[in-house]
XYZ file of C-alpha atoms in Angstrom:
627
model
C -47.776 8.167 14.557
C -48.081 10.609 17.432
C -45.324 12.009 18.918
C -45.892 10.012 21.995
C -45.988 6.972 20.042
C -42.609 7.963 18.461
C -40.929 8.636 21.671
C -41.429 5.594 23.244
C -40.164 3.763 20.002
C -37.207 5.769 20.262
C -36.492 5.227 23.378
C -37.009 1.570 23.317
C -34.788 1.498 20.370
C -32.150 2.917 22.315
C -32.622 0.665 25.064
C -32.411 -2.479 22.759
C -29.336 -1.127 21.068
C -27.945 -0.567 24.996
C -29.056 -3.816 25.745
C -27.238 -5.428 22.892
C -23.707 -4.189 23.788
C -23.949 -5.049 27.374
C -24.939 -8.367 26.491
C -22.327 -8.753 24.744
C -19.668 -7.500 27.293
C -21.370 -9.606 30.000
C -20.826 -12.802 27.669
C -17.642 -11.756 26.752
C -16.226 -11.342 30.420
C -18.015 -14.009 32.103
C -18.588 -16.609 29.608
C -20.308 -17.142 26.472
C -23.835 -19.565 26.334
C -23.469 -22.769 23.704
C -23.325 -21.230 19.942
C -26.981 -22.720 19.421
C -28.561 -19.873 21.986
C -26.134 -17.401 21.654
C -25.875 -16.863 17.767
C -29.689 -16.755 17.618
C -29.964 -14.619 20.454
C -27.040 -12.106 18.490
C -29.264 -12.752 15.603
C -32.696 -11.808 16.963
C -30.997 -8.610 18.598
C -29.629 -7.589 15.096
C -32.556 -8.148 12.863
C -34.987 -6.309 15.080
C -32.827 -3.463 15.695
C -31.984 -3.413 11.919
C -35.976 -2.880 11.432
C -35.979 -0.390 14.086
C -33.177 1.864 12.716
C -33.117 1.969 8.546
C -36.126 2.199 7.105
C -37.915 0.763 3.400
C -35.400 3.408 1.451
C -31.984 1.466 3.119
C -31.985 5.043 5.252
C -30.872 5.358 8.604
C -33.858 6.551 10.461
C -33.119 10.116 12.949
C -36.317 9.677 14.505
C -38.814 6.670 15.350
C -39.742 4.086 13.281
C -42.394 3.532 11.479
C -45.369 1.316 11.562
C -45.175 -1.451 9.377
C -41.277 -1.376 9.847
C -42.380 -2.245 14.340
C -44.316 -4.699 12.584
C -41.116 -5.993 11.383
C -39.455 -5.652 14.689
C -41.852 -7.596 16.130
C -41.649 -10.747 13.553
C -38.250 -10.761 14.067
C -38.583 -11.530 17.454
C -40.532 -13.788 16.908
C -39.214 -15.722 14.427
C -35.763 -15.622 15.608
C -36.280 -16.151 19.478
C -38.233 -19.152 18.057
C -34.932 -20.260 16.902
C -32.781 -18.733 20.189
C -35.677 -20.475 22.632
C -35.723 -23.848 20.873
C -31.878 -24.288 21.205
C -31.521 -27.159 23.359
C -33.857 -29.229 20.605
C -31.948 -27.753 17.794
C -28.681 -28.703 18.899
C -29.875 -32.844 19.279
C -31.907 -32.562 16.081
C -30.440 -34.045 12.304
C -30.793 -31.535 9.814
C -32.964 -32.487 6.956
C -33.525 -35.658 8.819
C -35.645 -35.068 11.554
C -39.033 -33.199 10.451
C -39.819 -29.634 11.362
C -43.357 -28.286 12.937
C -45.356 -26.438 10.897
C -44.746 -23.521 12.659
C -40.951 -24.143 12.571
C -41.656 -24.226 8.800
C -43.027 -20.763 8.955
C -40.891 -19.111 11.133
C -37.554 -20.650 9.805
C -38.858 -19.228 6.022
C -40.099 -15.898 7.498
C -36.769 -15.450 8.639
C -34.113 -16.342 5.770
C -36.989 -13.671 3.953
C -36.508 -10.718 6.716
C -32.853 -11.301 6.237
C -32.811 -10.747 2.444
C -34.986 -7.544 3.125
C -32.558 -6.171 5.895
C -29.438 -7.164 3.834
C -30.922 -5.279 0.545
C -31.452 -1.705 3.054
C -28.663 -1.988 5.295
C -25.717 -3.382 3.066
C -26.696 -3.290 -0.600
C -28.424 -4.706 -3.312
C -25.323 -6.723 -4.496
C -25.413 -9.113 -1.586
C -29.164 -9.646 -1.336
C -29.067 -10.218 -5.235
C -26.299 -12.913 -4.252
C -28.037 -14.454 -1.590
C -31.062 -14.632 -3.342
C -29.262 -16.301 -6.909
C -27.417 -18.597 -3.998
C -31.097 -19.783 -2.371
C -32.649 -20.241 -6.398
C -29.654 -22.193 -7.195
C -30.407 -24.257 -4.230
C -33.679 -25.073 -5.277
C -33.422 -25.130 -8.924
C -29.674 -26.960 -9.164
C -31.110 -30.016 -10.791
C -32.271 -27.900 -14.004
C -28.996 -26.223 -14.728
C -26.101 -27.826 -16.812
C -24.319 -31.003 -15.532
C -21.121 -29.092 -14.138
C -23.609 -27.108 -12.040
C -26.567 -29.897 -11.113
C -27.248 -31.013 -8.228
C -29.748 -33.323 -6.850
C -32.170 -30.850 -5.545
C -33.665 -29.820 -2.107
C -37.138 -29.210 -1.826
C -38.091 -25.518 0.290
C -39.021 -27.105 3.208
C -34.893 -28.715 3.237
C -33.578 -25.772 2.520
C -35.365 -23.874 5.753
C -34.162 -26.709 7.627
C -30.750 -26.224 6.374
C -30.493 -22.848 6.468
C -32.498 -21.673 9.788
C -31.830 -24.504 12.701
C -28.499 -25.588 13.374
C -25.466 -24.062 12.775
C -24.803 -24.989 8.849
C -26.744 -21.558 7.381
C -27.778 -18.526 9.037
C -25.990 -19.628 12.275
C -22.735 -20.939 10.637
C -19.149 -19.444 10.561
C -19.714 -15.703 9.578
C -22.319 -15.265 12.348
C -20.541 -17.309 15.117
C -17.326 -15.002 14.659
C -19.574 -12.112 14.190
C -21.205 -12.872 17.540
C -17.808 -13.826 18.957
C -15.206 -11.514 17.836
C -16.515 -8.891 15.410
C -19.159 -7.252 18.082
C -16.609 -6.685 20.639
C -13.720 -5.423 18.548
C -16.762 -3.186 17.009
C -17.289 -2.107 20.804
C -13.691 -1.269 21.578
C -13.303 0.995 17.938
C -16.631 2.849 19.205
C -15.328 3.728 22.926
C -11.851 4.428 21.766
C -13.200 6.873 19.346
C -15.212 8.665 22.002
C -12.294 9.379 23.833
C -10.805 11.151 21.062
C -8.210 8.808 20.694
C -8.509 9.581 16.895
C -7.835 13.200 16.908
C -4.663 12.064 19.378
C -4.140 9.717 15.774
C -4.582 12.820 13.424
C -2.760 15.108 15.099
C -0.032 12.793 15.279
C -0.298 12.242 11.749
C -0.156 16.088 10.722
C 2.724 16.539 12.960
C 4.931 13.734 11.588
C 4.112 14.157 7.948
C 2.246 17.637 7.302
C 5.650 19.772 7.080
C 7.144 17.323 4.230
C 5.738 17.733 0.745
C 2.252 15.657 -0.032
C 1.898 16.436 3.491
C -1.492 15.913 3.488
C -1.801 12.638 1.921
C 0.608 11.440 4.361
C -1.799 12.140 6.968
C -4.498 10.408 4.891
C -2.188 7.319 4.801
C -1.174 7.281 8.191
C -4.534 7.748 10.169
C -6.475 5.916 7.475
C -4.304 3.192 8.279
C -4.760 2.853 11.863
C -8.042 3.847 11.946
C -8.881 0.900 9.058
C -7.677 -1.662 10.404
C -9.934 -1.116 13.484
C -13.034 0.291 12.137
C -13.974 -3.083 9.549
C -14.958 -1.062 6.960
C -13.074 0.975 4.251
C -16.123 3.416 3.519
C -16.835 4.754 7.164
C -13.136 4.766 7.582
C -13.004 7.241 4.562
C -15.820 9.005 6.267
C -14.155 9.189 9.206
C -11.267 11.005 8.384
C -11.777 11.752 4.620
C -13.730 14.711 5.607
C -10.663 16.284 6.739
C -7.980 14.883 4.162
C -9.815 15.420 1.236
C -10.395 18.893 1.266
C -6.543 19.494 2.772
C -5.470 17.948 -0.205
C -6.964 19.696 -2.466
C -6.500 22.747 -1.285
C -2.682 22.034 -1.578
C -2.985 21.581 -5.026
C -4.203 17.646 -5.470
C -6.850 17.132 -8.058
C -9.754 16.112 -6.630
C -9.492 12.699 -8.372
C -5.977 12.109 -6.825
C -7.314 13.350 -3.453
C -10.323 10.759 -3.535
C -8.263 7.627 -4.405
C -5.224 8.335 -1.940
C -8.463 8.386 0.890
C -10.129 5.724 -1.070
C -6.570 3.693 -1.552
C -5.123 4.283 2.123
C -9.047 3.216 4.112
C -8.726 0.358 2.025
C -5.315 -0.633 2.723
C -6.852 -0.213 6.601
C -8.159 -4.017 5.981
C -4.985 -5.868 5.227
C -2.794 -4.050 7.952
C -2.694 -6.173 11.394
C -3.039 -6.365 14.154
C -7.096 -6.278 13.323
C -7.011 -6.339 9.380
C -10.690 -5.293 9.719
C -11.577 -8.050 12.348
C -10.934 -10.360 9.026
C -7.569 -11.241 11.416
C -9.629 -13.675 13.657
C -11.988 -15.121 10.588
C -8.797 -16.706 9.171
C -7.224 -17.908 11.876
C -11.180 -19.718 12.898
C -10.886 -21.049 9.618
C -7.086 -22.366 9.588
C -7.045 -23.298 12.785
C -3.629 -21.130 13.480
C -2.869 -19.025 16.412
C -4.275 -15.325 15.442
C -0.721 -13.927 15.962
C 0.776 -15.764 13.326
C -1.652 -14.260 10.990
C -0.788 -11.423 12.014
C 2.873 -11.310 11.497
C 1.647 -13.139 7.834
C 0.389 -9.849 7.533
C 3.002 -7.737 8.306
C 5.333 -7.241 5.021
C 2.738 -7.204 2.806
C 0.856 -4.003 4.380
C 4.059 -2.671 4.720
C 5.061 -2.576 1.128
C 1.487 -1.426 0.055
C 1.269 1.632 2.230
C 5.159 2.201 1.310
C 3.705 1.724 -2.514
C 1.574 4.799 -1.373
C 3.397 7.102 0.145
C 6.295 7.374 -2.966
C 3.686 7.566 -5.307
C 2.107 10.585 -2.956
C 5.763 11.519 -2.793
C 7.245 11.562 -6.145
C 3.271 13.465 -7.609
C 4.304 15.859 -4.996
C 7.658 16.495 -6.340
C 6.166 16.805 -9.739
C 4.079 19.103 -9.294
C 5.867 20.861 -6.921
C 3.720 20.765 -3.504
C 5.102 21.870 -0.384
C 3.847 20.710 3.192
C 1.218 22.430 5.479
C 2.441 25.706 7.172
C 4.140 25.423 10.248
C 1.576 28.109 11.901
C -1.676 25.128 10.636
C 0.530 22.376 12.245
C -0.025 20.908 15.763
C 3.229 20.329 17.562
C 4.451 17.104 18.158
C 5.317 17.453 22.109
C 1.265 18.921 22.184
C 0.109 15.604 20.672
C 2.269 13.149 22.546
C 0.447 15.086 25.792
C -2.630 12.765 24.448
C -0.615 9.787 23.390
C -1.874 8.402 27.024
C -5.689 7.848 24.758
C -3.668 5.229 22.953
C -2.913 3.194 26.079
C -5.541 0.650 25.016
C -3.961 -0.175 21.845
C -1.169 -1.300 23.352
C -3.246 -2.930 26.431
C -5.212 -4.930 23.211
C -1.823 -6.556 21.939
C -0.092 -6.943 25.705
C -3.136 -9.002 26.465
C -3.204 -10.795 22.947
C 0.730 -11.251 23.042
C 0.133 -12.620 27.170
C -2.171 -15.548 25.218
C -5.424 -14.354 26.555
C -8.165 -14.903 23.501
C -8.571 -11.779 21.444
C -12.264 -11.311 22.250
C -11.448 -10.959 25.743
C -7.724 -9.005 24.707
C -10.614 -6.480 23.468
C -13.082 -6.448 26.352
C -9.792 -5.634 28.568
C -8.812 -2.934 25.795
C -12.307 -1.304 26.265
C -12.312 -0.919 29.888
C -8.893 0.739 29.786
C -10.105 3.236 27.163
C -12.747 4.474 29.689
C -10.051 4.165 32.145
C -7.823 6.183 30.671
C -9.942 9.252 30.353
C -9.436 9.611 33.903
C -6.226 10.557 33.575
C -7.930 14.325 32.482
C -10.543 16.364 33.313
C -10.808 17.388 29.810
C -11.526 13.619 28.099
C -12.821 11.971 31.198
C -16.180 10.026 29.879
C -19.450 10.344 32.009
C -22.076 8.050 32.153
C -24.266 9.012 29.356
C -21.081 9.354 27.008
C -20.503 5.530 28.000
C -24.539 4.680 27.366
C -23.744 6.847 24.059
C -21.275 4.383 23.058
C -22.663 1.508 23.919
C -25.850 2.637 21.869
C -23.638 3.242 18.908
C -21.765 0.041 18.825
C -24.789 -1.445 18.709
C -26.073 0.270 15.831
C -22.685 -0.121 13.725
C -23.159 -3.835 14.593
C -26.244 -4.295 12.693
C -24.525 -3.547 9.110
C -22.383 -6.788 10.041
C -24.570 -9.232 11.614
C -26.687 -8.727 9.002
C -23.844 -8.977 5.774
C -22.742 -12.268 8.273
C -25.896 -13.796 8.136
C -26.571 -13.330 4.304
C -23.091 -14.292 3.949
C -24.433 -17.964 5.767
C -27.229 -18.408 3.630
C -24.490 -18.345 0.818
C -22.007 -20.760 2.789
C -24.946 -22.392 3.354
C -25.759 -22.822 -0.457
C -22.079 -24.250 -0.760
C -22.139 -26.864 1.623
C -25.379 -27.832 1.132
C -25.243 -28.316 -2.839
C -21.105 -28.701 -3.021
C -21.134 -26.062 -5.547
C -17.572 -25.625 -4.298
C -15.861 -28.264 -6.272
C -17.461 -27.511 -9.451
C -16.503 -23.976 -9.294
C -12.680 -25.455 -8.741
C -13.518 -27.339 -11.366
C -14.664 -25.259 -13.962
C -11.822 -22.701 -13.093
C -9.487 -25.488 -13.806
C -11.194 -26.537 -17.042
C -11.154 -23.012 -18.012
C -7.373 -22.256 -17.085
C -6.277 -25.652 -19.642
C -4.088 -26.563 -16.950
C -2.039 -23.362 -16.726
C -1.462 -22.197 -13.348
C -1.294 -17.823 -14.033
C -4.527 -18.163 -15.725
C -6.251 -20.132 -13.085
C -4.866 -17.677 -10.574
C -6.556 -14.553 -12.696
C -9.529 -16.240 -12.661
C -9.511 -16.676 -8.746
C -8.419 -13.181 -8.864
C -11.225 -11.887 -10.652
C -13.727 -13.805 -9.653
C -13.077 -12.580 -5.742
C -12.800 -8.997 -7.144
C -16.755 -9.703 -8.091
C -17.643 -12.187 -4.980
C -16.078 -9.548 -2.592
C -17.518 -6.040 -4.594
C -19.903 -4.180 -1.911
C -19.808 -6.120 1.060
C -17.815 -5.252 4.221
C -14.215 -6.532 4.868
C -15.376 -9.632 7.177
C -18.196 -10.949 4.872
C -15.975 -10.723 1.527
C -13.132 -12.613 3.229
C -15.550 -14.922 3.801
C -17.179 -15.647 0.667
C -14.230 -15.655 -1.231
C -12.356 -18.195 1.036
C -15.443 -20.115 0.673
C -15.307 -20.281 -2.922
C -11.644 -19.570 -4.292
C -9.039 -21.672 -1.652
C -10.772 -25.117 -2.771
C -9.389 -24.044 -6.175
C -6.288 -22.734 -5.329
C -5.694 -25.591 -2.918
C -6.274 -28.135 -5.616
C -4.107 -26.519 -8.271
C -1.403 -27.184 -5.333
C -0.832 -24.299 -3.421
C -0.571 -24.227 0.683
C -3.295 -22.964 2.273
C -2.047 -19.763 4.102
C -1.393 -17.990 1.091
C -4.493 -19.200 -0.766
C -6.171 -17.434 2.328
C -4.310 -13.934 1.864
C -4.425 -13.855 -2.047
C -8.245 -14.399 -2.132
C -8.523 -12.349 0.658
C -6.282 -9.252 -0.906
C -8.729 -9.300 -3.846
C -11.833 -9.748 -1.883
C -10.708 -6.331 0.140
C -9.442 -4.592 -2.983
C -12.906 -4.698 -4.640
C -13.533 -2.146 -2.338
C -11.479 0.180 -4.873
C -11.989 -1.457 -8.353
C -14.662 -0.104 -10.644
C -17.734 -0.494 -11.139
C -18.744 -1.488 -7.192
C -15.705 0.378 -5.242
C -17.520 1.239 -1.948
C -14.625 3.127 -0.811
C -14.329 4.874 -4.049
C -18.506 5.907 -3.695
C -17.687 7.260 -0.712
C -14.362 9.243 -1.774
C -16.264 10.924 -4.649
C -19.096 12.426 -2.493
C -16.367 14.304 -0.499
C -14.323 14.866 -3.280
C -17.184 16.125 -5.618
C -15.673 14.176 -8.595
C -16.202 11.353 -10.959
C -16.307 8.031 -9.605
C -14.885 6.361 -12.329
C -11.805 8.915 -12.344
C -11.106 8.105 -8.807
C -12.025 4.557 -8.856
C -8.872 4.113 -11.975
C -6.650 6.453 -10.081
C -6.990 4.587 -7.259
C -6.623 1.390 -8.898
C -3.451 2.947 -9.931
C -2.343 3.672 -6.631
C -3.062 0.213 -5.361
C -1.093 -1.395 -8.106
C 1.383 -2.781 -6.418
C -1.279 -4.966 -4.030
C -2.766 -6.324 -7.458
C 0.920 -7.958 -8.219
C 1.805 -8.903 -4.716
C -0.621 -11.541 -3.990
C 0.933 -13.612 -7.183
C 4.626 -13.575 -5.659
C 3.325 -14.823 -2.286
C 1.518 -17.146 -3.907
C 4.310 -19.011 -5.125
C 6.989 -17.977 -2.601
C 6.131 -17.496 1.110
C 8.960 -15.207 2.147
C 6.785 -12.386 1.909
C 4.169 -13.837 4.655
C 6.937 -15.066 6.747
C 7.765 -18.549 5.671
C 10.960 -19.816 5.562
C 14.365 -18.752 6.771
C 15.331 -15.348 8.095
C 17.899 -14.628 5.396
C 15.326 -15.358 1.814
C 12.716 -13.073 3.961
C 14.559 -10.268 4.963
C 16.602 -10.202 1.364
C 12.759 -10.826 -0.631
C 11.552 -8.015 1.767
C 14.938 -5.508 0.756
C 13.965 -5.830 -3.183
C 10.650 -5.796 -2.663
C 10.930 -2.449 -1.186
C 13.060 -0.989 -3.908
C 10.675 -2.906 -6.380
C 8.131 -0.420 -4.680
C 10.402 2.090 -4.993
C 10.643 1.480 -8.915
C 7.244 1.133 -9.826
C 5.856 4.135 -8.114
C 8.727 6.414 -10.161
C 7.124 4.366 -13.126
C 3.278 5.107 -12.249
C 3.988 8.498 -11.449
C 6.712 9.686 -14.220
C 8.989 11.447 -11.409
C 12.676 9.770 -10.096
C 14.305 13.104 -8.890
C 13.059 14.486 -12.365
C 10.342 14.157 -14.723
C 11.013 10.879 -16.496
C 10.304 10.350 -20.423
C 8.664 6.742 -22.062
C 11.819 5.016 -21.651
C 12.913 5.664 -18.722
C 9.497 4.690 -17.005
C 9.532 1.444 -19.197
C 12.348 0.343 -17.837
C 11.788 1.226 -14.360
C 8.865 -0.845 -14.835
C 10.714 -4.253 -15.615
C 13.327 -3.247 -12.867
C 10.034 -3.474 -10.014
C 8.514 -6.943 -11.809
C 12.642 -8.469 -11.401
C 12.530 -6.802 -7.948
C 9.028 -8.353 -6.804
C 9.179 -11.205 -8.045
C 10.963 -13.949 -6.192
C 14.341 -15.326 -7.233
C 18.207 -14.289 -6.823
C 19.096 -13.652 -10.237
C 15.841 -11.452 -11.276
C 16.035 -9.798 -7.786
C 19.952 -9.230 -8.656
C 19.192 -8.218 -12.219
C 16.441 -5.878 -11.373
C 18.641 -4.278 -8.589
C 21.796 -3.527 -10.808
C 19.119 -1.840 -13.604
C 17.465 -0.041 -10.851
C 20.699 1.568 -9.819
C 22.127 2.130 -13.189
C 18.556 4.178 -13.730
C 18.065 6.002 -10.401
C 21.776 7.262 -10.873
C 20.920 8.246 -14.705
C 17.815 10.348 -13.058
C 20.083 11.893 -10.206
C 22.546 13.125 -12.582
C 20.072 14.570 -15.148
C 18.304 16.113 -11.941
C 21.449 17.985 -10.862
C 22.138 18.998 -14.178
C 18.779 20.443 -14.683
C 19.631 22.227 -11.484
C 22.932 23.962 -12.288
C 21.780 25.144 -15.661
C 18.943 26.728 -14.211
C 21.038 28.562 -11.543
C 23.422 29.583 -14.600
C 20.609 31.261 -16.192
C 19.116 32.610 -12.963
């Protein structure tokens, strides 16, 4: 290709990828077309550029694309716009009833096979190897076992199905995608140009970087916020890994440590609102519940899991006997609040949200006061071609989604479809013999699997698709069904042998995935036990009176308390066997839900923590005796 050739690809690329955003902000502030043009139209955008930017390999291309990859380009636009231009026949059309064109035939097919392609470069081979075992076990249903027939579709029904309408490709993860995802996506991009996360790091090292740990306490806090917004724990620990990692192990971490507190913390990113990696606004589509409320569902859980991390951080610190950064490396706190004013659209995000305006446009509002507020300085103020920069690279950061959200409707599609739904509830029930823990493992780690190496959105999805019918039929209420298939989907993202975060961790980290994929499965501990107490007892997601939440939340915490002094061996001084045994039990009677184990646990707890203060101080005075 010359280099002629390769410039005007390039450029055109960048056009398209300008062209996407602003289409988006347009629809967003002005009104959005009926779902049956405007998710083909997000569709067609993010399949061609997907072509146009990562090439055969699954790399992201620097330069222009290649030949038979513009080929691809162009069949997507085809094929999709097909879809996108045909919308007002699609939308008065019966699925599977009314017959398709030959060339509808062709073009519907062609497309569910660009989208396996895309999916298996841009997101992974696990989800294309789904998709594609989802689409043979449409087609071959009627030759499996009885539990898993079905009656069969022939391939021209399951194009139908899955390419016109809004059952498969064009169902529930792409119309959110195309709704809520791409404009939240937008908002992360422009409030990173403005360098509202260095405002969040420095922040970050001047709260926490003077106490021992220091360092992971800045990984915590800024991978927290910036988590929640960016969708995905392995460009979060990107993002700011590359400056936590190597802090903490300079300090005296272990690389292994170092990689799962960055792996742990990004992770934890997903399940803290207000966004919860744009999985927030999925769930309440789904339930049919204001957003807020899923939101403050949120709350106490995150809270306890980042708590969870920072005593572990704390009490490995205190073992090992880390001290904070040095003054002279930190920033000061009255310098960082100078730049606080960067965060203004945070706040203008939940005002708007809070004021009832829909979160999509909370979001378009929030992203027009981040430009805004680089006025306020010379220094941050964004020009033109930073904004065109932004726009560019929202657009390119959109593409991993929409095409995870469309895969993930070829799968949805599969389940509605076939109603392979109920006999998965079915079989988990068979398999649990009627007891209720062992159906809930099974849910657990079957969305640990269903949710490994796929972003936040698209595992929330697939695992609500498949594990709530079972929970719900085993007689549980549907909000925490949601959040406990949900936690496990997201904390896939850490568990061995598919831990995206974890991948990610070890390449800055230089160390052995599977060491930092357990220690980080040990530092997320406390969100693999969670999920089963809110399961049966709501206080912990809000439900119920004021008095059983706030007294569930108080021995929660000290359960937190208590099982990171287990974990990590350290309760004011290095604890033996015993001592960690105990302190052990004392978290399960704290976490779990009831008065008397809460009470039982809390008297223990106290009775041991005063046992290890004593000893501590003891320790203390003889060693100033012989000093």
């Amino acid at each position: 290709m010359s280099n002629q050739t390769s410039a005007v690809t390039g450029y055109a690329t960048s056009a398209g990828c300008v062209a996407f955003s602003a289409y988006h902000l347009w629809t967003t502030a002005f009104g959005m077309p009926v779902a049956y043009l405007h998710r083909p139209v997000f569709v067609t955008f993010a399949m061609a550029l997907g072509f146009a930017l990562y090439s055969f390999s699954g790399r992201k291309q620097s330069g222009a694309a290649s030949w038979p990859d513009i080929l691809l380009v162009l069949i997507c636009l085809v094929c999709f716009g097909t879809v996108a231009a045909g919308h007002e026949v699609n939308a008065e059309r019966l699925s599977m009833v009314d017959p398709l064109t030959a060339w509808q035939v062709v073009a519907g097919g062609t497309g569910v096979m660009l989208i396996l392609e895309l999916t298996r470069r841009v997101v992974g081979w696990v989800l294309a190897a789904v998709t594609v075992a989802a689409l043979a076990y449409a087609f071959f249903g009627p030759y499996l076992p009885r539990l898993l027939a079905h009656k069969g579709f022939t391939v021209v029904d399951i194009i139908d199905y899955m390419s016109f309408g809004l059952n498969g490709v064009y169902s529930l993860p792409v119309g959110v995608a195309s709704t809520y995802i791409v404009i939240f996506i937008i908002f992360g991009t422009f409030l990173e140009k403005t360098g509202a996360g260095d405002v969040i790091m420095d922040m970050g090292r001047a709260m926490a970087g003077r106490y021992r740990g220091g360092p992971a306490k800045i990984a915590v806090l800024t991978s927290a916020f910036f988590g929640s917004i960016s969708g995905s724990a392995a460009a979060n620990v990107y993002a700011t890994g590359t400056f936590t990692i190597p802090l903490m192990k300079r300090l005296g971490y272990t690389p292994a440590f170092a990689g799962a507190v960055e792996a742990s913390a990004s992770t934890g990113g997903q399940l803290m609102p207000p966004i919860m990696g744009a999985a927030a606004f999925l769930m309440a589509d789904i339930l049919g519940i204001p957003y807020l409320k899923i939101c403050a569902a949120a709350l106490i859980p995150s809270l306890l899991y980042f708590s969870s991390l920072v005593f572990m951080i704390d009490f490995e610190a205190a073992q090992k006997g880390l001290k904070g950064l040095d003054p002279a490396d930190l920033p000061s706190v009255r310098q960082a609040f100078k730049r606080s004013y960067l965060l203004l659209p945070i706040l203008v995000l939940l005002a708007a949200m809070i004021m009832g305006y829909t979160p999509f446009f909370s979001a378009f509002v929030a992203t027009g006061s981040a430009i805004l507020v680089t006025f306020f300085s010379k220094k941050s103020r964004m020009s033109m071609r930073q904004v065109i920069e932004a726009l560019k690279e929202s657009a390119e950061r959109t593409v991993l989604i929409a095409t995870a959200c469309a895969a993930a409707g070829l799968i949805i599609g599969v389940v509605t479809m076939t109603g392979i739904g109920l006999n998965i509830s079915s079989i988990i029930i068979t398999s649990s013999g009627g007891n209720v823990i062992v159906a809930l493992l099974l849910v657990m780690i079957a969305s640990i699997i269903m949710g490994m190496g796929t972003p936040t959105t698209v595992a929330y999805i697939i695992v609500a698709t498949l594990g709530v019918p079972s929970l719900v039929q085993l007689g549980f209420d549907v909000l925490p069904a949601h959040f406990f298939v949900f936690y496990f989907g997201v904390l896939s993202m850490v568990t061995p042998p598919v831990a995206i975060a974890v991948y990610a961790a070890a390449e800055i980290a230089q160390e052995d995935i599977m060491k930092i994929g357990f220690a980080a499965v040990k530092l997320c501990f406390v969100a693999f036990f969670i999920p089963f107490v809110f399961i049966f007892d709501g206080s912990l997601l809000l439900q119920g009176a004021w008095r059983s939440i706030l007294f569930e939340f108080g021995t929660a915490m000290v359960g937190v308390i208590a099982l990171s002094a287990s974990f990590q061996g350290w309760l004011f001084t290095k604890l033996g066997f015993l001592p960690r045994a105990a302190l052990f039990a004392c978290a399960i009677l704290l976490i779990t839900p009831g008065l008397i184990s809460n009470l039982s646990g809390l008297v223990c707890f106290c009775l041991l923590a005063s046992g290890a203060f004593f000893m501590a101080r003891r320790k203390k005075t003889e060693s100033a005796a012989i000093a």
